Amino acid sequence: MDGALDTDVIVVGAGPVGLTLTGELRTGGVRTVTLERLTAPTTESRASILHARTMALLAERGVLDRLGPLPGGGSGHFGGIRLDLAAATSGHPFAGQWECPQTRVEAVLQEWVTDLGAEVRRGHAVTGLTRHTDWVEVDVRVPGGRPCRLRAAYLVGCDGERSTVRRLAGYDLAGVDATRQMLRADVTGVDIPDRRLQRLPNGVVTAYRRADGTTRLMVRRHGRHPRAGAGVPDFAEVVTAWAEVTGEDIGHGVPRWLNRFDDTSRQVSRYRLGRILLAGDAAHVQMPIGGQALNLGLQDAINLGGKLTARVTGGAGDEVLDSYHDDRHPVGTRVLTNIRAQALLLFGGPETDALRDTVAELMGIDAVRSHLARMISGLDIQETTPVSDVRTGSGTPAPGDRTNRSASTDRSSTMDRLNGKTALVTGSSRGIGRATAQRLAREGALVAVHYAANEDAALETVTSIESDGGWAFPVRAELGVPGDVHNLFLALEEGLKERTGDTTLDIVVNNAAETAPAGVPPEDITPEQFDRYFAVNARAPFFIVQRASSLLPQGGRIINISSGLTRCANPDQAVYAMTKGAIEQISLHFARHLAPRGITVNTVAPGITDNGSAVFGMPEVVEQMARLSAFNRVGDAGDVADVVTFLATDEARWITGAFIDASGGTLLGQ
Ligand code: NAP
């Protein structure tokens, strides 16, 4: 049938959501046709805020570079109560909120999809659709031309809150009708003070003057109920409302754009009906508070893009499309809920004052601010099938094949086994430590990404975690120097406190180590080298365990990373192996010592594991190394990280003091 299709996916709507989906699909090699009712991009900038998770996702796709440097979008708020998003999400590379008019986002996305060879047909309105077993057919009205029909394997409605696709496909849209409305206008020629969500006896107002001299106004009058079917307000209505609430006359101004919005809160109950899917405002209708609607829609598109690509080009089954609903429907519900709560706080009259005071008091608590900020910034989102997973292929990689290897090993799905836990992974800027930090975060843990010098790599680890919906922050401290562990814990405790309100540390992974890939013959080792190895690989982990033990709660976990080299001889690695022998002793003795508190302490011993260093890019060397493993390949950082993650979960509660060989059978011998 595919030969008779006009394209793989028809995307309806070339706003930010439709264009983002188009870009994702094109990146994955999917054929697309994007249909847009409007003949030219809109000049209205309804939304202008990008949140941290969206920024990270756009950065990953190179779209952020195209947008250029963005100004910060101010502190943020929850229901009109100041919430400094940057402070409450500090540690995230895009902490805070960022300002970018929707028109600019759209222009850049259009440029991106054009470069990807996408076909965006403007002035093309969908007027009908027919479902078939293997395809969907849409009727399209073309201005000045003959109507046409298009066939595709899938159809996605990204056509906004009045979605035609939603209506034609027979989706429900359950929820509650509006009880409050706001008038919004862009006006020139007025000179009134800027104010942000100012509460006055008769209502709430916002005004801010843009660089181009236009003032954006928003006004809500208490006690006024939205009129059903009320269209675009006329300027006189805005002038009257403004005067009633502020006492100011803006009647001499020139309106450039007028609009009304309300607190309607509705969501379709399934994001997918067979071959037809919805994303963005087509799937959920909400009040645009704090830019969340745009961010929610962009993230819908990115999630769906990866999954549709996997379905169309990667041989994934329909369940991958259902996982789009499973991921994004609850996220949508949650955002709609927080928006309704905020609308109540923001636009409620005097009857909500007591509630506002109580919420404001709660927001004085670090942990509450952090919780709300992560929710608004999208940093607490856990997607069950991470996009990176569904986009990768599978199969057994050849030795030395670095591109495929992580594809086969990055597949563990989130089960939220570590929700609410905190973890320190030493040396997690790169290699095994990075993979471990990523997996612990994917399971829901807040991860401190420790490093010594390589700040860029550490920030990359944090970004990758955040863009996967996890939570992490970097901690810098060189180990093996005086004051090392003290400095590490000062930064760690500060980071934890800021984010969780206390210093509880549930999981410690002693991973950082001084390694000597090429080795040093025993006769050449100097006392200084010997001391350095022991200081970093044995002394620091011991004192980390000692210091952490006061922060570890009942059920805490310590995992020490050793090496298969403690079980087979390699004279050039003698001193390194001695330090690894020492770390195994830490596990043994502390396992006994901490057992009364329900804390487990174990050792994981990797074999040769691709940590991203240059040698793993040399096929002939990798082939030689691969022969040491019973599986004839070198390990992937994820192979080891999965074992460590398992030990961190409750499922491993009965294992302590154990030496776990994670060397792919290297120790079995030839
Ligand atoms: P890697 O890629 O070399 O990364 C080492 C990490 O440790 C980096 O994050 C580094 O931070 C940090 N680090 C190094 N020296 C440090 C110091 N003095 N203070 C603080 N941090 C320091 O490591 P890997 O190969 O993934 O190895 C991870 C663990 O597995 C190590 O314990 C290693 O002994 C063990 N292991 C590895 C293999 C293998 O084949 N890869 C085999 C057996 C055992 P910066 O980025 O800031 O430098």
XYZ file of C-alpha atoms and ligand atoms in Angstrom:
718
model
C 0.000 0.000 0.000
C 2.872 2.369 0.836
C 3.492 3.008 -2.858
C 0.030 4.560 -3.176
C 0.504 6.917 -0.275
C 1.336 10.545 -0.918
C 3.435 10.709 2.209
C 4.084 8.937 5.516
C 2.634 11.557 7.847
C 0.351 14.524 7.252
C 0.849 17.171 9.894
C -2.021 19.636 10.133
C -0.940 23.006 11.476
C 2.317 24.880 10.891
C 2.422 26.674 14.210
C 5.260 25.894 16.644
C 3.882 22.442 17.490
C 3.286 21.322 13.904
C 6.664 22.621 12.758
C 8.480 20.965 15.643
C 6.798 17.664 14.869
C 7.643 18.095 11.191
C 11.293 18.732 12.059
C 11.485 15.683 14.317
C 9.967 13.464 11.652
C 12.186 14.806 8.895
C 15.256 14.349 11.088
C 14.293 10.692 11.398
C 13.861 10.324 7.629
C 10.045 10.268 7.651
C 8.226 11.738 4.623
C 5.883 14.533 5.655
C 3.422 17.014 4.232
C 2.478 19.856 6.549
C -0.803 21.646 5.828
C -1.562 25.098 7.183
C -4.861 26.914 6.792
C -3.274 30.386 6.982
C -1.566 31.677 3.876
C 1.205 33.393 5.861
C 2.656 32.888 9.338
C 0.692 34.704 12.026
C 2.051 38.008 13.256
C 0.497 37.507 16.702
C 2.824 36.532 19.496
C 0.522 34.802 21.897
C 3.232 33.088 23.915
C 6.707 34.348 24.585
C 8.234 32.128 27.247
C 10.432 29.065 26.855
C 11.063 26.907 29.913
C 14.178 24.974 30.892
C 13.134 21.566 29.550
C 12.053 22.987 26.222
C 15.297 24.949 25.956
C 17.327 21.789 26.529
C 15.310 19.897 23.916
C 15.679 22.718 21.387
C 19.404 22.914 22.135
C 19.770 19.202 21.433
C 18.222 19.745 18.004
C 20.373 22.767 17.153
C 17.249 24.966 17.085
C 18.403 27.035 20.024
C 21.547 28.054 18.163
C 19.355 29.281 15.348
C 17.310 31.365 17.803
C 20.495 33.065 19.013
C 21.000 34.378 22.541
C 17.682 34.817 24.335
C 17.041 37.290 27.140
C 15.892 35.966 30.493
C 12.140 36.166 30.911
C 12.070 37.549 34.444
C 11.656 35.645 37.646
C 8.408 33.761 37.029
C 5.434 33.272 39.328
C 3.004 30.713 40.608
C -0.528 32.060 40.528
C 0.868 35.587 40.602
C 3.067 34.898 43.632
C 6.697 35.521 42.757
C 8.664 32.357 42.108
C 12.271 32.793 41.046
C 12.495 29.933 38.570
C 16.207 30.505 37.940
C 17.088 30.244 41.624
C 14.755 27.323 42.251
C 16.153 25.289 39.329
C 19.761 26.447 39.605
C 22.195 23.863 38.396
C 20.179 23.297 35.258
C 21.985 24.753 32.246
C 18.805 26.596 31.244
C 17.586 27.434 34.731
C 14.905 30.115 34.684
C 12.620 31.153 31.873
C 13.581 32.642 28.533
C 11.892 35.188 26.392
C 11.282 34.585 22.727
C 8.181 35.776 20.859
C 6.178 32.986 19.301
C 6.581 34.610 15.886
C 10.343 34.255 16.208
C 10.077 30.636 17.355
C 7.877 29.909 14.353
C 10.188 31.645 11.903
C 13.196 29.684 13.135
C 11.325 26.387 13.146
C 10.185 27.085 9.586
C 13.805 27.672 8.557
C 14.826 24.434 10.317
C 12.190 22.275 8.624
C 12.919 23.858 5.245
C 16.579 22.889 5.637
C 15.390 19.391 6.431
C 13.530 19.281 3.127
C 10.029 19.514 4.601
C 7.099 20.531 2.469
C 4.869 23.083 4.218
C 1.771 23.935 2.176
C 0.220 27.200 3.315
C -3.338 28.204 2.565
C -4.310 24.526 2.579
C -7.279 23.811 4.849
C -8.382 20.315 5.806
C -12.118 19.930 5.238
C -12.709 16.213 5.572
C -11.069 12.948 6.483
C -11.666 9.279 5.848
C -10.158 6.410 7.792
C -8.988 3.256 6.044
C -7.348 0.230 7.594
C -3.897 1.093 6.333
C -4.065 4.790 5.695
C -5.901 8.031 6.286
C -7.213 10.261 3.548
C -7.825 13.995 3.949
C -9.749 16.422 1.775
C -7.937 19.703 1.344
C -9.280 23.037 0.189
C -6.710 25.009 -1.760
C -7.266 28.745 -2.287
C -7.955 29.505 -5.912
C -7.294 25.902 -6.849
C -9.093 22.591 -7.091
C -9.702 20.746 -3.826
C -7.414 17.780 -3.474
C -7.060 14.566 -1.506
C -3.966 13.313 0.246
C -3.233 9.869 1.611
C -0.804 9.109 4.417
C -0.131 6.364 6.899
C -0.707 8.770 9.802
C -2.390 12.105 10.380
C -1.488 14.413 13.259
C -3.610 17.374 14.297
C -1.399 20.192 15.573
C -4.059 22.687 14.630
C -4.693 24.395 17.911
C -7.533 24.717 20.344
C -10.202 24.827 17.635
C -8.677 21.800 15.926
C -10.402 20.667 12.747
C -8.700 17.279 12.939
C -10.039 16.755 16.456
C -13.557 17.574 15.314
C -13.458 15.532 12.110
C -11.933 12.517 13.846
C -14.624 12.572 16.548
C -12.381 13.114 19.561
C -14.053 14.026 22.840
C -12.812 17.061 24.752
C -13.708 16.542 28.369
C -13.265 19.164 31.047
C -14.732 22.322 32.452
C -15.995 25.481 30.826
C -14.578 28.899 31.486
C -15.546 30.813 34.584
C -13.023 33.636 34.242
C -11.771 35.576 31.289
C -9.083 38.122 30.526
C -8.937 40.726 27.813
C -5.617 41.215 26.120
C -4.456 43.971 23.786
C -1.305 45.330 22.188
C -1.690 49.110 22.123
C 0.505 51.964 20.922
C 0.311 55.581 21.970
C -0.389 55.002 25.654
C 1.886 55.928 28.518
C 0.956 53.923 31.584
C 3.116 52.355 34.299
C 4.383 48.795 33.808
C 2.910 46.340 36.293
C 2.817 42.601 36.532
C -0.376 40.857 37.596
C -1.272 43.696 39.922
C -4.270 42.913 42.118
C -6.615 45.828 42.611
C -10.034 45.899 44.314
C -11.939 45.506 41.022
C -9.650 43.102 39.229
C -6.161 42.182 38.058
C -4.032 43.992 35.468
C -0.758 43.591 33.672
C 0.986 46.149 31.484
C 4.434 46.135 29.965
C 5.956 48.266 27.315
C 8.016 46.510 24.710
C 11.132 47.846 23.041
C 9.090 48.733 19.924
C 6.871 51.075 21.991
C 3.846 48.755 22.005
C 2.285 48.158 25.394
C 0.769 44.758 26.100
C -2.215 45.025 28.419
C -4.177 42.350 30.177
C -7.188 43.026 32.333
C -9.578 40.885 34.330
C -12.625 42.308 36.084
C -13.713 40.433 39.207
C -17.203 39.014 39.085
C -17.480 39.114 35.266
C -18.300 35.770 33.692
C -17.205 34.973 30.169
C -19.890 35.356 27.548
C -20.408 32.177 25.558
C -19.262 32.620 21.956
C -17.863 36.104 22.580
C -15.419 36.740 19.764
C -12.512 39.129 19.559
C -13.203 42.077 21.899
C -13.459 45.539 20.458
C -11.136 48.184 21.812
C -13.980 49.972 23.608
C -14.518 46.886 25.791
C -10.826 46.884 26.751
C -10.866 50.635 27.442
C -13.909 50.282 29.729
C -12.476 47.316 31.596
C -9.102 49.059 32.037
C -10.736 52.198 33.410
C -12.954 50.188 35.764
C -9.990 48.371 37.322
C -7.207 51.008 37.213
C -9.020 54.317 36.868
C -6.763 55.093 33.844
C -8.015 56.193 30.448
C -6.369 54.462 27.484
C -9.066 55.447 24.982
C -6.601 57.568 22.958
C -4.368 54.558 22.271
C -4.249 52.672 18.975
C -5.040 48.961 19.266
C -2.718 46.698 17.243
C -4.049 43.345 18.365
C -7.018 42.364 20.529
C -7.831 39.044 22.032
C -9.653 37.423 24.943
C -8.736 34.255 26.745
C -10.336 32.298 29.513
C -9.798 29.459 31.929
C -11.479 26.725 29.895
C -9.734 23.495 30.862
C -10.304 20.549 28.577
C -8.342 17.584 27.338
C -9.052 14.734 24.950
C -9.182 11.399 26.743
C -6.997 9.614 24.140
C -4.172 11.295 22.259
C -4.371 8.607 19.604
C -7.346 7.200 17.753
C -5.916 4.617 15.388
C -3.906 6.403 12.725
C -4.918 9.867 13.880
C -3.078 11.628 16.683
C -3.259 15.018 18.335
C -0.538 17.232 19.823
C -0.421 20.636 21.485
C -3.557 22.695 22.007
C -5.486 20.343 19.726
C -5.174 17.782 22.531
C -5.549 20.111 25.497
C -7.109 23.526 25.971
C -5.962 25.613 28.892
C -5.422 29.139 30.061
C -2.037 30.426 28.862
C -0.405 30.999 32.237
C 3.366 31.403 32.418
C 3.936 30.102 28.889
C 3.139 26.554 29.897
C 0.767 25.881 26.995
C 3.407 26.493 24.321
C 6.040 24.479 26.175
C 3.611 21.625 26.724
C 2.796 21.555 23.012
C 6.434 21.662 21.884
C 7.251 18.778 24.197
C 4.254 16.793 22.924
C 5.626 17.229 19.417
C 9.117 16.095 20.351
C 7.847 13.019 22.174
C 5.511 12.088 19.332
C 8.112 12.812 16.654
C 10.526 10.203 18.023
C 7.794 7.628 18.396
C 6.173 8.132 14.999
C 9.631 7.903 13.469
C 10.215 4.614 15.249
C 6.836 3.372 14.014
C 7.276 4.480 10.408
C 10.954 3.790 9.823
C 12.189 1.717 12.724
C 9.823 -1.236 12.698
C 8.364 -0.430 16.137
C 4.805 -1.625 16.734
C 1.682 0.364 17.541
C 2.526 0.200 21.223
C 5.156 2.861 20.642
C 2.350 5.217 19.580
C 0.300 4.277 22.617
C 3.286 5.169 24.746
C 2.939 8.721 23.381
C -0.479 8.887 25.006
C 0.828 7.165 28.139
C 3.625 9.704 28.447
C 1.951 12.900 27.472
C -1.652 12.600 28.621
C -0.707 12.566 32.333
C 1.745 15.423 31.753
C -1.066 17.401 30.117
C -3.453 16.626 32.962
C -0.889 17.776 35.468
C -0.194 21.048 33.664
C -3.918 21.711 33.290
C -4.330 21.116 37.012
C -1.573 23.517 38.006
C -2.926 26.089 35.563
C -6.393 25.841 37.125
C -4.888 26.246 40.575
C -2.928 29.254 39.356
C -5.966 30.765 37.649
C -7.818 30.564 40.936
C -4.996 32.257 42.825
C -4.465 34.833 40.118
C -7.921 35.832 39.118
C -9.967 34.927 42.150
C -11.485 37.882 43.947
C -11.164 38.714 47.654
C -12.589 35.281 48.515
C -9.227 33.744 47.508
C -7.079 36.074 49.634
C -6.720 33.604 52.504
C -5.723 30.868 50.083
C -3.165 33.163 48.455
C -1.667 34.077 51.812
C -1.345 30.429 52.768
C 0.224 29.437 49.432
C 2.582 32.425 49.659
C 3.653 31.264 53.115
C 4.289 27.738 51.825
C 6.308 29.192 48.980
C 8.728 30.530 51.561
C 9.959 26.945 51.951
C 12.859 25.962 49.642
C 11.474 22.516 48.887
C 8.073 23.918 47.906
C 9.627 26.491 45.593
C 11.795 23.849 44.034
C 8.837 21.504 43.552
C 6.718 24.157 41.866
C 9.588 25.479 39.760
C 10.418 22.004 38.470
C 6.783 21.431 37.662
C 6.475 24.676 35.704
C 9.814 24.232 33.970
C 8.928 20.664 32.998
C 11.933 19.292 34.838
C 10.001 16.672 36.776
C 8.607 14.977 33.702
C 9.365 11.295 33.360
C 8.649 9.839 29.968
C 8.301 6.080 30.042
C 9.889 5.509 26.684
C 12.562 8.127 26.318
C 12.753 9.555 22.855
C 16.427 8.641 22.593
C 15.495 5.008 23.172
C 12.845 4.688 20.512
C 14.989 6.516 18.014
C 17.860 4.052 18.308
C 18.100 0.782 16.492
C 18.746 -2.625 17.986
C 20.829 -5.656 17.233
C 24.177 -6.981 18.323
C 26.868 -4.503 17.409
C 30.128 -5.543 15.889
C 33.184 -5.078 18.081
C 34.375 -1.530 17.603
C 31.013 -0.302 16.348
C 30.531 2.650 18.641
C 27.450 4.039 17.032
C 25.254 1.051 17.536
C 26.510 -0.140 20.826
C 24.743 2.315 23.056
C 21.620 1.850 20.947
C 21.410 -1.705 22.117
C 22.133 -0.904 25.688
C 20.241 2.335 26.296
C 16.938 0.548 26.274
C 16.148 0.227 29.941
C 12.808 1.903 30.483
C 11.994 4.145 33.359
C 10.236 2.420 36.154
C 10.561 5.256 38.611
C 12.229 2.902 41.065
C 14.232 5.739 42.585
C 11.637 8.472 42.722
C 12.337 10.856 45.563
C 15.892 9.511 46.094
C 19.078 11.500 45.896
C 22.375 10.199 44.556
C 26.022 11.182 44.330
C 28.003 9.643 41.491
C 31.654 10.579 41.699
C 33.362 11.062 38.347
C 30.123 11.246 36.375
C 31.203 13.829 33.821
C 32.176 10.988 31.506
C 32.293 7.253 30.919
C 30.719 4.776 33.298
C 29.932 7.507 35.824
C 27.956 9.502 33.262
C 25.926 6.467 32.166
C 25.254 5.667 35.820
C 24.103 9.206 36.572
C 21.799 9.084 33.539
C 20.218 5.796 34.565
C 19.756 6.751 38.203
C 18.078 9.965 37.036
C 15.893 8.083 34.599
C 14.671 6.055 37.534
C 13.690 9.279 39.233
C 16.687 10.115 41.446
C 18.060 13.631 41.808
C 21.725 13.130 40.854
C 24.781 15.107 41.889
C 27.117 14.891 38.902
C 30.587 15.079 40.387
C 33.718 15.912 38.407
C 37.219 17.243 38.866
C 38.156 19.457 35.952
C 36.065 18.732 32.916
C 33.234 21.186 33.511
C 31.876 21.064 29.955
C 31.525 17.303 30.137
C 29.804 17.524 33.529
C 27.344 20.106 32.214
C 26.694 17.920 29.188
C 25.802 15.075 31.543
C 23.433 17.343 33.437
C 21.852 18.613 30.199
C 21.331 15.120 28.859
C 19.625 14.144 32.104
C 17.419 17.201 32.124
C 16.406 16.770 28.519
C 15.417 13.212 29.317
C 13.123 14.632 31.980
C 15.461 13.952 34.897
C 16.979 16.146 37.560
C 20.668 16.687 38.226
C 23.217 19.260 39.258
C 26.993 19.486 38.909
C 29.416 19.306 41.841
C 33.070 20.079 41.389
C 35.802 18.773 43.716
C 39.188 17.343 42.900
C 39.833 14.153 44.853
C 43.268 13.128 46.088
C 44.209 16.585 47.375
C 43.989 17.984 50.905
C 40.418 18.886 51.895
C 39.003 16.956 48.919
C 36.122 15.132 50.612
C 35.242 18.117 52.767
C 34.979 20.355 49.704
C 32.948 17.744 47.871
C 30.412 17.495 50.684
C 30.173 21.254 51.181
C 29.089 21.648 47.552
C 26.982 18.505 47.581
C 25.069 19.401 50.733
C 24.440 22.914 49.478
C 23.116 21.556 46.176
C 20.861 19.032 47.878
C 19.521 21.532 50.367
C 18.684 24.012 47.668
C 16.697 21.436 45.756
C 15.158 19.185 48.348
C 15.246 21.234 51.505
C 17.614 18.851 53.351
C 20.848 16.931 52.911
C 19.571 13.372 52.829
C 21.714 11.326 50.464
C 20.273 7.923 49.549
C 22.818 6.583 47.080
C 26.586 6.947 46.826
C 28.491 5.606 43.843
C 32.252 5.740 44.317
C 33.207 5.735 40.666
C 35.885 8.402 40.117
C 39.348 6.979 39.740
C 42.806 7.716 38.550
C 43.283 5.231 35.740
C 46.299 4.355 33.640
C 45.020 3.060 30.316
C 48.491 2.215 29.015
C 49.785 1.025 32.386
C 53.180 1.562 34.004
C 55.644 -1.308 34.571
C 55.978 -1.940 38.318
C 59.686 -1.071 38.271
C 58.894 2.404 36.928
C 56.193 3.458 39.384
C 57.364 6.374 41.539
C 56.322 6.910 45.163
C 54.453 10.043 44.020
C 52.449 8.086 41.442
C 51.777 5.377 43.999
C 50.481 7.919 46.518
C 48.355 9.656 43.908
C 46.624 6.407 42.922
C 45.878 5.588 46.520
C 44.777 9.112 47.378
C 42.198 9.223 44.572
C 41.128 5.591 44.325
C 41.241 4.367 47.917
C 41.600 7.166 50.456
C 38.960 9.462 48.921
C 36.308 6.699 48.578
C 36.925 5.648 52.196
C 36.347 9.153 53.522
C 33.411 9.670 51.176
C 31.763 6.634 52.731
C 32.684 7.813 56.202
C 31.242 11.289 55.581
C 28.183 10.046 53.671
C 27.205 7.610 56.376
C 25.796 10.454 58.482
C 23.560 11.538 55.568
C 22.420 8.079 54.486
C 18.966 7.081 55.686
C 17.657 3.579 56.414
C 17.784 1.703 53.108
C 20.722 3.749 51.813
C 23.043 2.373 49.138
C 26.788 2.521 48.612
C 28.265 1.101 45.433
C 32.011 1.060 44.939
C 33.461 0.622 41.476
C 36.407 -1.718 41.355
C 37.877 -3.544 38.358
C 38.216 -7.069 36.994
C 41.940 -6.445 37.457
C 41.704 -7.492 41.100
C 41.000 -11.012 39.804
C 43.570 -11.385 37.039
C 47.195 -10.373 36.795
C 48.424 -7.446 34.731
C 51.756 -6.251 36.172
C 51.618 -2.894 34.401
C 48.431 -2.121 36.306
C 49.679 -3.439 39.645
C 49.298 -0.266 41.673
C 45.958 0.649 40.126
C 44.752 -2.882 40.882
C 46.010 -2.563 44.473
C 43.817 0.504 44.929
C 40.868 -1.419 43.542
C 41.620 -4.204 46.012
C 41.403 -1.554 48.699
C 38.021 -0.285 47.533
C 36.683 -3.838 47.671
C 37.726 -3.924 51.319
C 35.727 -0.749 51.927
C 32.652 -2.594 50.634
C 33.280 -5.668 52.743
C 33.828 -3.970 56.063
C 31.321 -1.149 55.731
C 28.692 -3.663 54.609
C 28.939 -5.223 58.048
C 29.231 -1.883 59.797
C 26.183 -0.268 58.175
C 23.907 -3.313 57.952
C 22.128 -2.491 61.230
C 20.862 0.663 59.503
C 19.615 -1.257 56.479
C 22.325 0.259 54.293
C 23.875 -2.005 51.667
C 27.451 -1.682 50.419
C 28.583 -3.539 47.333
C 31.320 -3.637 44.731
C 30.819 -3.674 40.971
C 33.830 -4.684 38.899
C 33.783 -3.707 35.227
C 35.997 -5.289 32.599
C 37.176 -3.313 29.582
C 34.467 -0.735 29.082
C 34.118 1.905 26.379
C 34.361 5.177 28.264
C 34.516 7.308 25.166
C 38.286 7.628 25.129
C 40.146 7.589 21.812
C 41.258 3.983 21.986
C 37.656 2.789 21.721
C 37.469 4.442 18.322
C 40.203 2.161 16.909
C 38.503 -0.928 15.482
C 41.601 -3.145 15.467
C 42.372 -2.404 19.141
C 38.733 -2.816 20.109
C 38.642 -6.171 18.351
C 41.586 -7.368 20.447
C 40.042 -6.087 23.658
C 36.677 -7.608 22.721
C 38.219 -11.088 22.671
C 38.731 -10.920 26.425
C 34.978 -10.984 27.026
C 32.967 -14.186 26.724
C 30.538 -12.153 24.583
C 33.269 -10.979 22.195
C 32.698 -7.288 22.629
C 33.948 -4.564 24.900
C 31.549 -3.362 27.541
C 29.403 -0.318 27.081
C 29.208 2.187 29.933
C 25.497 1.356 30.086
C 26.264 -2.337 30.699
C 27.916 -1.410 33.971
C 25.526 1.424 34.820
C 22.541 -0.933 34.653
C 24.126 -3.179 37.266
C 24.903 -0.243 39.528
C 21.358 1.058 39.120
C 19.900 -2.290 40.056
C 21.997 -2.317 43.241
C 20.607 1.124 44.062
C 17.000 -0.046 43.928
C 14.934 -1.714 46.587
C 15.050 -4.906 44.530
C 18.681 -5.346 45.641
C 17.915 -4.967 49.364
C 19.150 -8.492 50.143
C 22.578 -8.019 48.574
C 25.355 -6.515 50.646
C 29.099 -6.947 50.872
C 29.023 -8.551 47.420
C 31.578 -8.427 44.634
C 29.663 -8.279 41.376
C 31.526 -9.022 38.190
C 30.219 -6.778 35.420
C 32.919 -7.659 32.916
C 30.920 -9.585 30.318
C 32.535 -12.842 31.385
C 36.119 -11.568 31.132
C 37.016 -13.346 34.350
C 35.902 -16.698 32.948
C 39.231 -16.875 31.102
C 39.902 -17.947 27.533
P 36.752 7.948 32.894
O 35.996 7.939 31.624
O 38.238 8.033 32.834
O 36.199 9.137 33.798
C 36.789 9.366 35.036
C 35.876 10.231 35.845
O 36.455 10.404 37.130
C 35.698 11.598 35.265
O 34.417 12.047 35.590
C 36.746 12.432 36.005
O 36.383 13.812 36.111
C 36.707 11.781 37.368
N 38.003 11.902 38.043
C 39.197 11.401 37.647
N 40.148 11.755 38.525
C 39.540 12.506 39.472
C 39.997 13.193 40.629
N 41.277 13.189 41.000
N 39.091 13.869 41.359
C 37.795 13.883 41.014
N 37.304 13.273 39.922
C 38.179 12.599 39.169
O 36.388 6.686 33.796
P 35.748 5.288 33.383
O 36.680 4.590 32.458
O 34.361 5.449 33.048
O 35.884 4.509 34.777
C 34.957 4.653 35.812
C 35.281 3.690 36.922
O 35.285 2.361 36.411
C 36.655 3.895 37.548
O 36.585 3.609 38.920
C 37.514 2.871 36.870
O 38.610 2.480 37.665
C 36.520 1.736 36.701
N 36.855 0.830 35.604
C 36.842 1.269 34.323
C 37.152 0.364 33.317
C 37.140 0.771 31.869
O 37.556 -0.033 31.019
N 36.666 1.933 31.530
C 37.475 -0.958 33.630
C 37.460 -1.355 34.936
C 37.160 -0.455 35.937
P 36.852 14.888 34.974
O 36.006 14.614 33.767
O 36.577 16.215 35.534
O 38.285 14.634 34.706
